[in-house]
mmCIF file of C-alpha atoms in Angstrom:
data_model
loop_
_atom_site.group_PDB
_atom_site.id
_atom_site.type_symbol
_atom_site.label_atom_id
_atom_site.label_comp_id
_atom_site.label_asym_id
_atom_site.label_seq_id
_atom_site.Cartn_x
_atom_site.Cartn_y
_atom_site.Cartn_z
ATOM 1 C CA MET A 292 -134.653 51.156 195.840
ATOM 2 C CA SER A 293 -137.364 51.089 198.802
ATOM 3 C CA ALA A 294 -137.532 49.565 202.136
ATOM 4 C CA GLU A 295 -141.066 48.190 201.189
ATOM 5 C CA THR A 296 -139.467 46.084 198.245
ATOM 6 C CA PRO A 297 -139.197 42.694 199.160
ATOM 7 C CA ALA A 298 -135.681 41.094 198.725
ATOM 8 C CA ALA A 299 -134.924 38.474 195.274
ATOM 9 C CA THR A 300 -134.942 35.066 196.507
ATOM 10 C CA SER A 301 -131.378 33.912 195.985
ATOM 11 C CA LEU A 302 -131.315 30.969 193.554
ATOM 12 C CA PHE A 303 -130.483 28.742 196.500
ATOM 13 C CA THR A 304 -133.469 29.274 198.495
ATOM 14 C CA ARG A 305 -136.013 28.902 195.445
ATOM 15 C CA TRP A 306 -133.985 25.344 195.193
ATOM 16 C CA ARG A 307 -134.439 25.485 198.974
ATOM 17 C CA LEU A 308 -138.563 25.716 198.870
ATOM 18 C CA GLN A 309 -139.187 23.488 196.358
ATOM 19 C CA PHE A 310 -136.451 21.073 196.963
ATOM 20 C CA ARG A 311 -139.141 21.354 199.751
ATOM 21 C CA ALA A 312 -142.772 21.452 197.758
ATOM 22 C CA TRP A 313 -140.945 18.039 196.265
ATOM 23 C CA ARG A 314 -140.239 16.161 198.877
ATOM 24 C CA GLY A 315 -143.793 16.830 200.926
ATOM 25 C CA MET A 316 -145.994 15.145 198.134
ATOM 26 C CA ARG A 317 -143.990 11.684 198.302
ATOM 27 C CA PRO A 318 -142.847 9.017 200.965
ATOM 28 C CA PHE A 319 -138.999 10.998 200.636
ATOM 29 C CA TRP A 320 -137.442 9.912 204.170
ATOM 30 C CA ALA A 321 -138.564 6.001 203.812
ATOM 31 C CA GLY A 322 -136.817 6.246 200.293
ATOM 32 C CA LEU A 323 -134.028 7.683 202.203
ATOM 33 C CA PHE A 324 -134.436 4.732 204.933
ATOM 34 C CA MET A 325 -134.885 2.461 202.176
ATOM 35 C CA MET A 326 -131.673 3.185 200.063
ATOM 36 C CA ILE A 327 -129.387 3.691 203.276
ATOM 37 C CA GLY A 328 -130.303 0.240 204.308
ATOM 38 C CA GLY A 329 -129.092 -1.456 200.928
ATOM 39 C CA VAL A 330 -125.630 0.300 201.217
ATOM 40 C CA PRO A 331 -124.089 -1.903 203.336
ATOM 41 C CA ILE A 332 -125.707 -5.561 202.693
ATOM 42 C CA MET A 333 -124.295 -5.139 199.499
ATOM 43 C CA TYR A 334 -121.310 -3.765 200.939
ATOM 44 C CA PHE A 335 -120.030 -5.394 204.021
ATOM 45 C CA PRO A 336 -119.333 -9.294 202.323
ATOM 46 C CA TYR A 337 -117.129 -7.792 199.560
ATOM 47 C CA ALA A 338 -115.225 -5.539 202.083
ATOM 48 C CA HIS A 339 -111.397 -6.420 203.329
ATOM 49 C CA LEU A 340 -110.257 -4.932 207.065
ATOM 50 C CA THR A 341 -107.057 -4.215 207.293
ATOM 51 C CA ILE A 342 -105.869 -3.928 210.682
ATOM 52 C CA GLY A 343 -101.286 -3.650 210.005
ATOM 53 C CA GLN A 344 -99.979 -6.326 208.439
ATOM 54 C CA LEU A 345 -103.446 -8.651 209.431
ATOM 55 C CA THR A 346 -106.113 -8.558 206.182
ATOM 56 C CA ILE A 347 -109.641 -9.344 207.293
ATOM 57 C CA ARG A 348 -111.577 -10.889 204.212
ATOM 58 C CA MET A 349 -115.889 -10.829 205.775
ATOM 59 C CA SER A 350 -116.899 -11.985 202.340
ATOM 60 C CA THR A 351 -119.666 -14.777 202.104
ATOM 61 C CA THR A 352 -120.103 -18.105 200.066
ATOM 62 C CA ALA A 353 -123.687 -15.777 198.734
ATOM 63 C CA GLY A 354 -122.275 -12.837 198.058
ATOM 64 C CA ALA A 355 -124.142 -12.312 194.793
ATOM 65 C CA GLY A 356 -127.349 -12.464 196.800
ATOM 66 C CA SER A 357 -126.463 -10.140 199.147
ATOM 67 C CA LEU A 358 -125.062 -7.504 196.559
ATOM 68 C CA ILE A 359 -128.919 -8.886 194.674
ATOM 69 C CA ILE A 360 -130.296 -7.727 198.086
ATOM 70 C CA GLY A 361 -128.862 -4.323 198.011
ATOM 71 C CA VAL A 362 -129.494 -3.760 194.983
ATOM 72 C CA LEU A 363 -132.947 -3.911 195.147
ATOM 73 C CA LEU A 364 -132.743 -1.931 198.255
ATOM 74 C CA VAL A 365 -131.706 1.651 196.258
ATOM 75 C CA VAL A 366 -133.947 0.425 193.481
ATOM 76 C CA LEU A 367 -136.697 0.364 195.493
ATOM 77 C CA GLY A 368 -135.823 3.576 197.505
ATOM 78 C CA VAL A 369 -135.592 5.038 194.575
ATOM 79 C CA SER A 370 -139.255 4.012 192.764
ATOM 80 C CA VAL A 371 -140.771 5.264 196.486
ATOM 81 C CA TRP A 372 -139.508 8.290 195.398
ATOM 82 C CA PHE A 373 -139.803 8.457 191.832
ATOM 83 C CA GLN A 374 -143.265 6.380 191.285
ATOM 84 C CA HIS A 375 -145.315 6.913 195.402
ATOM 85 C CA HIS A 376 -147.695 5.234 194.042
ATOM 86 C CA ILE A 377 -146.544 1.655 194.814
ATOM 87 C CA ARG A 378 -145.272 2.598 197.842
ATOM 88 C CA THR A 379 -147.396 -0.628 199.366
ATOM 89 C CA PHE A 380 -145.668 -3.432 197.174
ATOM 90 C CA ALA A 381 -142.178 -1.464 197.865
ATOM 91 C CA GLY A 382 -142.677 -1.057 201.605
ATOM 92 C CA VAL A 383 -143.452 -4.995 201.352
ATOM 93 C CA ALA A 384 -140.294 -6.111 199.628
ATOM 94 C CA ALA A 385 -137.939 -3.936 201.695
ATOM 95 C CA ILE A 386 -139.235 -6.196 203.929
ATOM 96 C CA LEU A 387 -138.724 -8.650 203.481
ATOM 97 C CA LEU A 388 -135.390 -8.645 201.746
ATOM 98 C CA ALA A 389 -134.602 -6.928 205.250
ATOM 99 C CA LEU A 390 -135.303 -10.240 206.225
ATOM 100 C CA VAL A 391 -133.341 -11.766 203.695
ATOM 101 C CA SER A 392 -130.510 -10.712 204.498
ATOM 102 C CA LEU A 393 -130.022 -11.311 208.035
ATOM 103 C CA PRO A 394 -128.864 -14.924 206.582
ATOM 104 C CA VAL A 395 -127.523 -14.658 203.576
ATOM 105 C CA SER A 396 -125.717 -11.020 204.200
ATOM 106 C CA ASN A 397 -123.499 -11.100 207.503
ATOM 107 C CA PHE A 398 -126.137 -10.307 209.834
ATOM 108 C CA GLY A 399 -127.827 -8.112 206.947
ATOM 109 C CA GLY A 400 -125.746 -5.113 206.753
ATOM 110 C CA PHE A 401 -124.743 -5.783 210.476
ATOM 111 C CA VAL A 402 -127.564 -5.235 211.297
ATOM 112 C CA VAL A 403 -127.920 -1.536 210.387
ATOM 113 C CA GLY A 404 -129.082 -2.401 206.896
ATOM 114 C CA PHE A 405 -131.376 -4.532 208.586
ATOM 115 C CA LEU A 406 -132.882 -2.197 210.488
ATOM 116 C CA PHE A 407 -132.241 0.562 207.507
ATOM 117 C CA GLY A 408 -134.530 -1.606 205.912
ATOM 118 C CA MET A 409 -137.004 -2.988 208.228
ATOM 119 C CA ILE A 410 -137.395 1.134 209.199
ATOM 120 C CA GLY A 411 -137.827 2.606 205.609
ATOM 121 C CA GLY A 412 -140.247 -0.171 204.179
ATOM 122 C CA ALA A 413 -142.642 0.107 207.203
ATOM 123 C CA MET A 414 -142.711 4.055 206.510
ATOM 124 C CA ALA A 415 -143.866 3.634 202.891
ATOM 125 C CA ILE A 416 -146.230 1.185 203.779
ATOM 126 C CA ALA A 417 -147.433 4.183 206.554
ATOM 127 C CA TRP A 418 -146.936 6.731 204.158
ATOM 128 C CA VAL A 419 -150.382 8.680 202.697
ATOM 129 C CA PRO A 420 -150.839 10.467 200.726
ATOM 130 C CA GLY A 421 -151.932 14.067 201.708
ATOM 131 C CA THR A 422 -154.856 17.013 201.023
ATOM 132 C CA PRO A 423 -154.762 19.981 200.625
ATOM 133 C CA GLN A 424 -155.992 22.134 202.759
ATOM 134 C CA GLU A 425 -159.050 23.783 202.041
ATOM 135 C CA PRO A 426 -158.925 27.739 202.509
ATOM 136 C CA GLN A 427 -160.637 28.596 206.746
ATOM 137 C CA ALA A 428 -163.953 30.639 205.963
ATOM 138 C CA GLU A 429 -163.363 33.812 208.122
ATOM 139 C CA GLN A 430 -164.889 34.336 211.288
ATOM 140 C CA THR A 431 -167.854 36.605 211.343
ATOM 141 C CA PRO A 432 -168.209 38.231 215.347
ATOM 142 C CA GLU A 433 -171.346 36.259 216.103
ATOM 143 C CA GLY A 434 -169.386 32.791 216.298
ATOM 144 C CA PHE A 435 -169.103 30.167 213.403
ATOM 145 C CA GLY A 436 -171.199 30.515 210.194
ATOM 146 C CA GLY A 437 -172.952 33.394 211.594
ATOM 147 C CA ALA A 438 -175.682 31.979 213.145
ATOM 148 C CA PRO A 439 -176.988 33.953 216.222
ATOM 149 C CA GLU A 440 -176.309 31.996 219.363
ATOM 150 C CA SER A 441 -179.843 31.879 220.356
ATOM 151 C CA ALA A 442 -181.060 30.197 216.616
ATOM 152 C CA VAL A 443 -178.694 27.224 218.364
ATOM 153 C CA LEU A 444 -180.690 24.284 220.108
ATOM 154 C CA ASP A 445 -179.684 22.114 223.057
ATOM 155 C CA LEU A 446 -181.650 18.996 222.754
ATOM 156 C CA THR A 447 -179.995 17.285 225.311
ATOM 157 C CA LYS A 448 -182.509 19.819 227.577
ATOM 158 C CA ALA A 449 -186.464 18.763 227.640
ATOM 159 C CA ASP A 450 -186.945 22.195 227.578
ATOM 160 C CA ASP A 451 -184.980 23.155 224.171
ATOM 161 C CA ALA A 452 -186.280 20.119 222.256
ATOM 162 C CA PRO A 453 -189.169 21.081 219.931
ATOM 163 C CA ALA A 454 -192.869 19.704 220.694
ATOM 164 C CA ARG A 455 -194.621 17.736 218.404
ATOM 165 C CA PRO A 456 -198.144 17.554 218.262
ATOM 166 C CA ASP A 457 -200.054 14.659 220.128
ATOM 167 C CA ALA A 458 -203.510 12.798 218.887
ATOM 168 C CA ASP A 459 -205.405 14.910 221.307
ATOM 169 C CA GLY A 460 -203.733 17.990 219.648
ATOM 170 C CA GLY A 461 -201.274 18.690 222.697
ATOM 171 C CA PRO A 462 -197.663 18.939 223.164
ATOM 172 C CA GLU A 463 -195.567 15.395 223.361
ATOM 173 C CA GLU A 464 -192.532 14.354 224.983
ATOM 174 C CA PRO A 465 -189.389 14.048 223.683
ATOM 175 C CA ASN A 466 -189.109 10.599 222.166
ATOM 176 C CA ASP A 467 -187.244 8.535 224.568
ATOM 177 C CA MET A 468 -185.612 5.298 222.413
ATOM 178 C CA SER A 469 -184.218 3.878 225.523
ATOM 179 C CA GLU A 470 -186.364 1.454 226.283
ATOM 180 C CA THR A 471 -185.496 0.737 222.447
ATOM 181 C CA SER A 472 -184.316 -2.566 220.721
ATOM 182 C CA PRO A 473 -184.312 -4.214 216.988
ATOM 183 C CA ALA A 474 -186.588 -6.727 218.443
ATOM 184 C CA ASN A 475 -189.207 -5.795 219.409
ATOM 185 C CA GLY A 476 -189.528 -2.773 216.190
ATOM 186 C CA ALA A 477 -190.033 0.202 218.649
ATOM 187 C CA ASN A 478 -186.855 2.048 216.633
ATOM 188 C CA GLY A 479 -188.114 1.697 212.660
ATOM 189 C CA ARG A 480 -186.292 -2.257 212.587
ATOM 190 C CA HIS A 481 -187.984 -4.589 211.173
ATOM 191 C CA SER A 482 -186.056 -7.381 211.006
ATOM 192 C CA VAL A 483 -182.097 -7.468 212.556
ATOM 193 C CA GLY A 484 -179.551 -7.540 209.981
#
């Protein structure tokens, strides 16, 4: 084995890079926030807090509704991971479920589940699949695209503008469009609309 031989990547490194590629092609964080938001919403209505001999029950009459809202948020989060084309629907549904959890589920899982559900839904709506980067063309010494600087015209200067012959054969001034409007037809349009 020589010093120039590249080191073999470990199995952990390969899995980490594959996960990074998988995560980059879908709204991963939006789904994760939706799932995290669903857990407190479905947990708190069934939880019991014990302090010494005192047991505090946080269950509400709408415990089944809280369970349904929390499970739906978790399912929407998983769905966004594996079917990212439904991200808009899932985001809107997550926002609506988080809003409904406020009166139904102990203020949306003590506001924690509500906030995670809202942020996850908004992130799912805002996520847009990326486009693959095109390979960059190599720059030539003359500049971008290989055109020499003398071939580039600056049309803001009157002396660089191409001259057009006038009706009597002489060069015409560049076309000044500052006093044109659609009403007088001077700019090539004959009607508005």
